[in-house]
PDB file of C-alpha atoms in Angstrom:
ATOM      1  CA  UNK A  79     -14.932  -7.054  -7.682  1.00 68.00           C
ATOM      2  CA  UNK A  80     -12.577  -7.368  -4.759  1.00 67.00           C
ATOM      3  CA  UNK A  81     -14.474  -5.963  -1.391  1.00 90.00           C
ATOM      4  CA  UNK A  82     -11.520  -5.003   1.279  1.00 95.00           C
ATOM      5  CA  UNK A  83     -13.628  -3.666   4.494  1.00 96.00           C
ATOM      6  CA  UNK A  84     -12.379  -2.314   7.848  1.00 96.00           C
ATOM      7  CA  UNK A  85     -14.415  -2.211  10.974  1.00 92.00           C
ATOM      8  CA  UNK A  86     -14.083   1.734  11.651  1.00 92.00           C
ATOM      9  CA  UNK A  87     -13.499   4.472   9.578  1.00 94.00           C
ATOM     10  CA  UNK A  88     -12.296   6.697  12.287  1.00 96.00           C
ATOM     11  CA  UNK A  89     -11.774   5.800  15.890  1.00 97.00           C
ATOM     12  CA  UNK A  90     -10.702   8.166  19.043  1.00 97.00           C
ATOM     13  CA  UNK A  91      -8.981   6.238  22.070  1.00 97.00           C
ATOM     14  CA  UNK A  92      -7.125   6.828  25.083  1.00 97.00           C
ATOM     15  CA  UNK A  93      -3.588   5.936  26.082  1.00 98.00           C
ATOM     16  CA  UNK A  94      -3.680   2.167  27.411  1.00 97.00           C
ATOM     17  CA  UNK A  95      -6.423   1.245  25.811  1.00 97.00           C
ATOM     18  CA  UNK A  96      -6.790  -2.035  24.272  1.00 97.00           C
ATOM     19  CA  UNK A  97      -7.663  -1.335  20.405  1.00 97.00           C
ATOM     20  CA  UNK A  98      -8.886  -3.771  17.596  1.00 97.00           C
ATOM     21  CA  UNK A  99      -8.905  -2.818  14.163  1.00 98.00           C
ATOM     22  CA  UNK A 100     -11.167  -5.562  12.059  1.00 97.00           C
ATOM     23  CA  UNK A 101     -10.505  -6.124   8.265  1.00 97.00           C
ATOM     24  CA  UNK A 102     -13.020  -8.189   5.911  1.00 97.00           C
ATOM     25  CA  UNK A 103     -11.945  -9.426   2.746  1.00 96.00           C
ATOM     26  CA  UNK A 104     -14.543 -11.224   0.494  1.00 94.00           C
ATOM     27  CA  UNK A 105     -12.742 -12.845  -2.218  1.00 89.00           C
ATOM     28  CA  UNK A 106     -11.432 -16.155  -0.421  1.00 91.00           C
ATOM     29  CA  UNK A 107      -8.071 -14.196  -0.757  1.00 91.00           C
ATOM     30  CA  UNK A 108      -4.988 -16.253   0.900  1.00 91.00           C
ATOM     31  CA  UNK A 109      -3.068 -13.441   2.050  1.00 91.00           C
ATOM     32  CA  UNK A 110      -3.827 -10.770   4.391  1.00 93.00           C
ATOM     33  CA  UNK A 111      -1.765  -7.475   5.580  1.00 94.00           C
ATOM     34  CA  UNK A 112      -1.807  -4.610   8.116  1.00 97.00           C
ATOM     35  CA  UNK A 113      -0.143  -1.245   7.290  1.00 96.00           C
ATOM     36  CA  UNK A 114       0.080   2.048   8.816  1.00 97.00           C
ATOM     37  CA  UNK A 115       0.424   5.217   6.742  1.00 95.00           C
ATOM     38  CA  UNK A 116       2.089   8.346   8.251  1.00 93.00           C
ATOM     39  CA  UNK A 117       2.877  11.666   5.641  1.00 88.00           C
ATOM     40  CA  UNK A 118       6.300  11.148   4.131  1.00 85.00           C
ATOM     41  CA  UNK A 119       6.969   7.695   5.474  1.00 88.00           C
ATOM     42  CA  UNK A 120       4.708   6.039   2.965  1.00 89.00           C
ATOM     43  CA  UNK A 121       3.018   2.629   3.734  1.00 93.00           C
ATOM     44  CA  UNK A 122       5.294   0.632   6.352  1.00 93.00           C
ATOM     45  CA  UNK A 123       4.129  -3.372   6.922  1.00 92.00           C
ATOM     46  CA  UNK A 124       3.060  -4.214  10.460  1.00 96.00           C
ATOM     47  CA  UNK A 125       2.007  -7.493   9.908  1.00 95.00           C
ATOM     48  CA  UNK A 126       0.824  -9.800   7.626  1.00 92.00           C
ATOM     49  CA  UNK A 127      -0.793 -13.460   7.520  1.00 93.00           C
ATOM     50  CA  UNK A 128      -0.458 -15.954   4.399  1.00 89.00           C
ATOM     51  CA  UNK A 129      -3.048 -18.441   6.133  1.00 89.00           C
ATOM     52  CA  UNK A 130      -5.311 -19.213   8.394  1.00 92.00           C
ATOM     53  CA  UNK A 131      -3.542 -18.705  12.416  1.00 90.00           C
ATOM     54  CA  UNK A 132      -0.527 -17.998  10.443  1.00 91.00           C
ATOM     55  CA  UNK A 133       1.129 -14.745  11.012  1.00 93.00           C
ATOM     56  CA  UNK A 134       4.556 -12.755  10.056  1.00 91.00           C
ATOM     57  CA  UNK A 135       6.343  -9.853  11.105  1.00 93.00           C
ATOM     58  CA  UNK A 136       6.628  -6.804   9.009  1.00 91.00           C
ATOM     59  CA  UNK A 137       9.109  -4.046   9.434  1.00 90.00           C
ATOM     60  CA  UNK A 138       6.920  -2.102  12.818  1.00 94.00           C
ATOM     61  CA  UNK A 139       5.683  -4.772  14.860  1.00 96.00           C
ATOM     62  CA  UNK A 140       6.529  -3.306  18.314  1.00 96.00           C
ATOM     63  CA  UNK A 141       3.847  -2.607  20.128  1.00 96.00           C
ATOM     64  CA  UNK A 142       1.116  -4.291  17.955  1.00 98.00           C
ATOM     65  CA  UNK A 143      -0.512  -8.139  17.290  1.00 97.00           C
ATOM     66  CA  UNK A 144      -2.422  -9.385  14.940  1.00 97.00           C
ATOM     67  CA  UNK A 145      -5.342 -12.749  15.199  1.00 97.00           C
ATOM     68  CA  UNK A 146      -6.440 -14.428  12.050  1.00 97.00           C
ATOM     69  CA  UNK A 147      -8.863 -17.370  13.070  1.00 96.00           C
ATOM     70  CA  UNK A 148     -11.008 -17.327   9.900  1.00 96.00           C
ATOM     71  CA  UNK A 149      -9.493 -16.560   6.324  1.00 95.00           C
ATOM     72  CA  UNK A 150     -11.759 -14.001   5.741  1.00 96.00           C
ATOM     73  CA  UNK A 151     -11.112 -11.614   9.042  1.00 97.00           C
ATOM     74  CA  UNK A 152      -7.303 -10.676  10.378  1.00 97.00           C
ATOM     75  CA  UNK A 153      -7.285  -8.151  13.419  1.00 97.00           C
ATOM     76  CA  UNK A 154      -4.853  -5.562  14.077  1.00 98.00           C
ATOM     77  CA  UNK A 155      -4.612  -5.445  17.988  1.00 98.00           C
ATOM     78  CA  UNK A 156      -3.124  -2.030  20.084  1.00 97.00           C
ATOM     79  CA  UNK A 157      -2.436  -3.960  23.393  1.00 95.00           C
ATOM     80  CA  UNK A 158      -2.065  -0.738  25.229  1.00 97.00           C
ATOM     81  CA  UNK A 159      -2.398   2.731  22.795  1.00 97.00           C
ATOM     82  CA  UNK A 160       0.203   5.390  22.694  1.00 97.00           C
ATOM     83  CA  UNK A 161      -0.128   8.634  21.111  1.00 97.00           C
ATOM     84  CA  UNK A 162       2.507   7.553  18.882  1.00 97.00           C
ATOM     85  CA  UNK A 163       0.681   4.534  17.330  1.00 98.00           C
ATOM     86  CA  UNK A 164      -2.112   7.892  15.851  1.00 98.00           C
ATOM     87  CA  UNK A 165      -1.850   7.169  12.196  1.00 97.00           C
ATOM     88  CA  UNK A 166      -3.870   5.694   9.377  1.00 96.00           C
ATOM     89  CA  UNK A 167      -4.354   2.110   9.367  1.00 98.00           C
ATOM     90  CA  UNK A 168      -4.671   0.218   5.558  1.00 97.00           C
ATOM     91  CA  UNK A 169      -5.636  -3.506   5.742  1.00 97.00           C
ATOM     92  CA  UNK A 170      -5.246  -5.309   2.041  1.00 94.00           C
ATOM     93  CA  UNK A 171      -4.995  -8.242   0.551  1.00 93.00           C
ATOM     94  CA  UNK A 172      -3.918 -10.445  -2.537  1.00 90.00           C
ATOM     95  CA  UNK A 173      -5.274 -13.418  -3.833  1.00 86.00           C
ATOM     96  CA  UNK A 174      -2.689 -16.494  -3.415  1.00 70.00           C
ATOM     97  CA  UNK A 175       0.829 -17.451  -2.064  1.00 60.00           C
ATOM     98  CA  UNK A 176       3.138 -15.474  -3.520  1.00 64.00           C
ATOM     99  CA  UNK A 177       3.966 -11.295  -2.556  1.00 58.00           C
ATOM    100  CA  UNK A 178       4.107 -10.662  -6.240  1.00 66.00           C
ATOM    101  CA  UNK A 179      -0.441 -11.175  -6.359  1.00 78.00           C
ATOM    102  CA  UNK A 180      -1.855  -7.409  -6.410  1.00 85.00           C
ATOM    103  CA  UNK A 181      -2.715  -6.415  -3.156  1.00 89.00           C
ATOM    104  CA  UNK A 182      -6.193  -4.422  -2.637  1.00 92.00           C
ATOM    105  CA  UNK A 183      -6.527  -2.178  -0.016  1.00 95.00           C
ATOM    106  CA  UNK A 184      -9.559  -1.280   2.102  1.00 95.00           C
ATOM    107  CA  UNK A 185     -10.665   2.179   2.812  1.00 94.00           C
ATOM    108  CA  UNK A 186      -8.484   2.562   5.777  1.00 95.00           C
ATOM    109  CA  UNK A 187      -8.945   3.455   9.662  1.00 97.00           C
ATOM    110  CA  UNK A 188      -8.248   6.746  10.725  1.00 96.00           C
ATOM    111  CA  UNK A 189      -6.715   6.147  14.706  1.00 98.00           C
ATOM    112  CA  UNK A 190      -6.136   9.038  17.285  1.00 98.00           C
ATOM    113  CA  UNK A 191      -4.902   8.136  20.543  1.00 98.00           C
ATOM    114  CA  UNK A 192      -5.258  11.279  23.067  1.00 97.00           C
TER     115      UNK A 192
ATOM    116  CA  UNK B 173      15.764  -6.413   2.742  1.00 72.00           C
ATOM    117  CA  UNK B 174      14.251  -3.444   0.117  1.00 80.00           C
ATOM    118  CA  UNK B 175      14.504  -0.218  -0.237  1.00 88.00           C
ATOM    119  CA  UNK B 176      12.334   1.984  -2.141  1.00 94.00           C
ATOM    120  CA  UNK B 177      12.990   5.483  -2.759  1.00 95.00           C
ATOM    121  CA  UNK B 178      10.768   7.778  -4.233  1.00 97.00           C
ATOM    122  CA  UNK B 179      10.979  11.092  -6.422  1.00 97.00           C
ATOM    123  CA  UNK B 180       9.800  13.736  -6.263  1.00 97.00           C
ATOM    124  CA  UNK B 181       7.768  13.817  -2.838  1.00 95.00           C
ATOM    125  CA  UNK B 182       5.291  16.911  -4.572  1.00 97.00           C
ATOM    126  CA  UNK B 183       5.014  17.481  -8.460  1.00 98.00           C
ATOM    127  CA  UNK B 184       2.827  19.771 -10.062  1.00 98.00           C
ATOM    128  CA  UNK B 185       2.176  20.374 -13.532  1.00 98.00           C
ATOM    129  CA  UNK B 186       0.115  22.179 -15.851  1.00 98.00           C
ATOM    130  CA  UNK B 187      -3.340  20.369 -17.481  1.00 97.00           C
ATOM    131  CA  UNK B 188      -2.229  18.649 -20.656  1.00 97.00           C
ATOM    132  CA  UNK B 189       1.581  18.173 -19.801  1.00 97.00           C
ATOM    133  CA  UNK B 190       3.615  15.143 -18.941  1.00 98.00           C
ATOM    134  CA  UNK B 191       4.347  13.640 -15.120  1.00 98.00           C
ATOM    135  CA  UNK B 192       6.963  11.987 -14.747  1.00 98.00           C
ATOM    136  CA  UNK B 193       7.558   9.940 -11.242  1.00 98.00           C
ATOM    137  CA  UNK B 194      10.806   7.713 -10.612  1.00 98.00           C
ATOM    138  CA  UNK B 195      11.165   4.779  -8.118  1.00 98.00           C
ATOM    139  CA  UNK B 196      14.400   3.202  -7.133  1.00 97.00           C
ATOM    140  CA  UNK B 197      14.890   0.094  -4.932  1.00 96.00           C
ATOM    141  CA  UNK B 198      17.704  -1.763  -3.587  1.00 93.00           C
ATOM    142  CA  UNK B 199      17.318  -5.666  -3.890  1.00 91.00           C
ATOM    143  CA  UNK B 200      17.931  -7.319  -7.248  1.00 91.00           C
ATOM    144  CA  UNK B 201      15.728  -9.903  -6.904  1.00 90.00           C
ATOM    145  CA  UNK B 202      12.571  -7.705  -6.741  1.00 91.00           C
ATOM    146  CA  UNK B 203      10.452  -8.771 -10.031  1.00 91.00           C
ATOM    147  CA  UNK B 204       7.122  -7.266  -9.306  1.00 92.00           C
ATOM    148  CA  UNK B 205       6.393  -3.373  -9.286  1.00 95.00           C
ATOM    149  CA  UNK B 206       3.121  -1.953  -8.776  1.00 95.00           C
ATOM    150  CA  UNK B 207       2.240   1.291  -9.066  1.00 97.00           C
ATOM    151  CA  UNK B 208      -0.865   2.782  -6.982  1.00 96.00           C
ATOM    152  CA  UNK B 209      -3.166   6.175  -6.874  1.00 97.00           C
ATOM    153  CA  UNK B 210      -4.493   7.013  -3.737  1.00 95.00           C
ATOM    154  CA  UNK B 211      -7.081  10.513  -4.255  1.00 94.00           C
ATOM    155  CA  UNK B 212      -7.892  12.309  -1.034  1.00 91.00           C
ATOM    156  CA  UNK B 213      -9.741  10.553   1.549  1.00 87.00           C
ATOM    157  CA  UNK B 214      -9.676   6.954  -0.712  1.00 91.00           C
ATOM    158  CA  UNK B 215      -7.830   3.583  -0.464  1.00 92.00           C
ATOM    159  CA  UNK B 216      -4.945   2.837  -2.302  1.00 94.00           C
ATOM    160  CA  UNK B 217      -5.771   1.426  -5.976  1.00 93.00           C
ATOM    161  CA  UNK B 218      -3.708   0.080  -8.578  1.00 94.00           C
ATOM    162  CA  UNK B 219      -3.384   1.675 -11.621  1.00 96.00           C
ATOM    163  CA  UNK B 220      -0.907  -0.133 -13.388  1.00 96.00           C
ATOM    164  CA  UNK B 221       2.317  -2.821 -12.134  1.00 94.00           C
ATOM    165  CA  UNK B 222       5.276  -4.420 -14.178  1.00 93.00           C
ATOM    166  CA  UNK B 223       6.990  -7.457 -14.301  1.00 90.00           C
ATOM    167  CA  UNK B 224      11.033  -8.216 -13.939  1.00 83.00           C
ATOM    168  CA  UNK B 225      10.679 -10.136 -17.550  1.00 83.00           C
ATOM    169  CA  UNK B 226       9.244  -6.665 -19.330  1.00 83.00           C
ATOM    170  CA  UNK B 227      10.965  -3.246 -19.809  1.00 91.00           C
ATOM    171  CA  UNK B 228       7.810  -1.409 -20.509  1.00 95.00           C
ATOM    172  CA  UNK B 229       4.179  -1.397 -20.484  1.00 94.00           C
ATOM    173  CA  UNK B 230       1.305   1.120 -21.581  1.00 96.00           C
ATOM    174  CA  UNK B 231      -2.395   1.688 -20.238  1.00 94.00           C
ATOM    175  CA  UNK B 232      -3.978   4.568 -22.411  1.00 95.00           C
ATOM    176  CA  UNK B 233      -2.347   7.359 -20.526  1.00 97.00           C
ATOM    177  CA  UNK B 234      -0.298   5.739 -18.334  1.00 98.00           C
ATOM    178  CA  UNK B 235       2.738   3.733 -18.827  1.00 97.00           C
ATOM    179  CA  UNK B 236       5.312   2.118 -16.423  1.00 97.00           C
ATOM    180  CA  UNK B 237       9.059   1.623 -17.839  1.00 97.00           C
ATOM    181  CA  UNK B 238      11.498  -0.399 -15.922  1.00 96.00           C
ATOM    182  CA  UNK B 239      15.606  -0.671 -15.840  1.00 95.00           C
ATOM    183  CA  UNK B 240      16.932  -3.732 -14.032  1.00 93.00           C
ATOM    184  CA  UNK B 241      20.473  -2.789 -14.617  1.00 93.00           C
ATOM    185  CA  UNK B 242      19.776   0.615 -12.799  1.00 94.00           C
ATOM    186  CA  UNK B 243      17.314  -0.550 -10.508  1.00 95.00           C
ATOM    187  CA  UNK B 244      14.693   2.089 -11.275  1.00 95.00           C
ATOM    188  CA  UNK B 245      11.483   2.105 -12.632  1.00 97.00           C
ATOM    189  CA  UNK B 246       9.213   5.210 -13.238  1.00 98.00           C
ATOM    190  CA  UNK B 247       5.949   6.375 -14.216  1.00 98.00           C
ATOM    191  CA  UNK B 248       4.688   8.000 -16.876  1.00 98.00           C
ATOM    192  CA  UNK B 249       1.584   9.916 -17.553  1.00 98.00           C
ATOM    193  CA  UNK B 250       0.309  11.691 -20.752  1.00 97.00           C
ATOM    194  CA  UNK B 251      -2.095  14.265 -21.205  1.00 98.00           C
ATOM    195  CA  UNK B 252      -2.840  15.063 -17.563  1.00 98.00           C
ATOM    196  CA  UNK B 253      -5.938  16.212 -15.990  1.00 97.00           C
ATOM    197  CA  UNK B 254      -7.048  17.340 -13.113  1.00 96.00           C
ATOM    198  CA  UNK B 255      -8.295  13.601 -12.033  1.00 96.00           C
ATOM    199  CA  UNK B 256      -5.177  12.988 -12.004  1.00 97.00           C
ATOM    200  CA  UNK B 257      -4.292  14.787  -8.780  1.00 98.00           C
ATOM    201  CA  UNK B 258      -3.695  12.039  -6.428  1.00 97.00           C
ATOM    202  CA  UNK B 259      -0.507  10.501  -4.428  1.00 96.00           C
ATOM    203  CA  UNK B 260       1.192   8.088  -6.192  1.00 97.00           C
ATOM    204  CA  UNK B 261       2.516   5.494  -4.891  1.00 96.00           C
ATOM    205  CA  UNK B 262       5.495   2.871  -5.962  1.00 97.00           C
ATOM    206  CA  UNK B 263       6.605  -0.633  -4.510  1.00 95.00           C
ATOM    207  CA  UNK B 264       8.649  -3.227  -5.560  1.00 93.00           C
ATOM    208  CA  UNK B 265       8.435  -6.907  -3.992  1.00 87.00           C
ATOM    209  CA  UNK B 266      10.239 -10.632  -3.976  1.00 79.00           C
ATOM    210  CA  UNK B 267       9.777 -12.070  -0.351  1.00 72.00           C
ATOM    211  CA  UNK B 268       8.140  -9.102   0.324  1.00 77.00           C
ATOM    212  CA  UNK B 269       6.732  -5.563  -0.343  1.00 85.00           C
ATOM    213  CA  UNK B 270       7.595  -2.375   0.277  1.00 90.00           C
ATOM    214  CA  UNK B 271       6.370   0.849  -0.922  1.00 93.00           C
ATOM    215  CA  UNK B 272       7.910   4.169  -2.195  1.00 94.00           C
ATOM    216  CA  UNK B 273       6.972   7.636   0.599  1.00 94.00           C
ATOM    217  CA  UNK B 274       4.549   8.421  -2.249  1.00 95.00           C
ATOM    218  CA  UNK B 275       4.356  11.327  -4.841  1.00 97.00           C
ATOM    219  CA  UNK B 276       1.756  14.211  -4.088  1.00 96.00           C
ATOM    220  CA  UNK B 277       1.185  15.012  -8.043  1.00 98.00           C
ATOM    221  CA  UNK B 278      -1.428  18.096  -8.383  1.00 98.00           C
ATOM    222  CA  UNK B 279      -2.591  18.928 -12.266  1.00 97.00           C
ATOM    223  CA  UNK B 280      -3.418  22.922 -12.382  1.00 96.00           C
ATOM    224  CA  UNK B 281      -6.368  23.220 -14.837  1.00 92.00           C
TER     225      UNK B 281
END
């Protein structure tokens, strides 16, 4: 059974903070991905990693970066928070190369920025 | 790149009727479409996905049809129950995925 975790369930920071969101994936799985999920706008792609120190853009990368130095972990980093990055953060991932693998999600991370 | 679209954004139905949920996306070359159920509070999960190379496929209640021509694909569920309230969500990938604004379905018992 494929084991997605994230760091935090819910996390409260301030505007300017630095923020990292951890995922954990447990399956040896190749690809990794970082979405946010606002109501109505669905699940939009930050940014996503096929290997090891390997990263791509998704559609909303402003403002966000993203580490992968082991295959299991990829971090979503908030270099400096705005209220406007408060959504809910889904990490998933999928087992090999291609986009067409079945992604699993973890149980998402729940970020307000006052 | 894609472009999914999603309807309706809400759906409710009665216990024991038929949903009905329709995706449509923009990029021909898309051959994969997933379709996940996301209950309050809970990570997305997949409940069922097609490929380009199939026009339908059935899960007990559930069944996915697609049409490449039209560039739409929908889902279909039988017999609902109140389990079944979730949001639904669609996606449809080549180079990459991207996902439908979801379908709030709630089954009235």
């Amino acid at each position: 059974d494929v084991k997605v975790t994230q760091s935090s369930r819910y996390l409260v920071k301030r505007t300017g903070e630095k923020v990292f969101l951890e995922c954990v994936q447990d399956m040896d799985h190749e690809n990794m991905f970082w979405y946010r999920q606002d109501p109505g706008l669905g699940l939009r792609l930050i940014y996503f990693s096929y290997d090891v120190k390997m990263k791509e853009k998704g559609d909303i990368p402003e403002g966000y970066s993203v580490s992968r130095e082991k295959k299991e972990r990829f971090s979503l980093i908030l270099e400096s928070a705005s209220t406007n990055q408060t959504s809910m953060y889904l990490c998933a991932s999928s087992l090999g190369t291609s986009v067409t693998d079945t992604q699993y999600f973890g149980p998402g991370t729940r970020l307000t920025v006052l | 790149g894609e472009n999914v679209e999603q309807h309706p954004s809400t759906l409710s139905v009665q216990e024991g009727d038929s949903a009905v949920i329709k995706c449509t996306y923009s990029d021909s070359a898309s051959n994969y479409f997933p379709w996940y159920k996301q209950e309050l509070g809970k990570r997305p999960q997949l409940i069922i996905d097609i490929r380009s190379n199939v026009g339908e496929k059935k899960d007990q209640r559930i069944a996915v049809t697609l049409n490449k021509t039209a560039k739409h694909f929908s889902l279909h569920i039988t017999e609902t129950q109140p389990e079944d309230s979730a949001v639904y969500f669609c996606a449809a990938s080549y180079n990459d995925m991207r996902f439908g604004a979801g379908t709030r379905l709630t089954v009235k018992p």
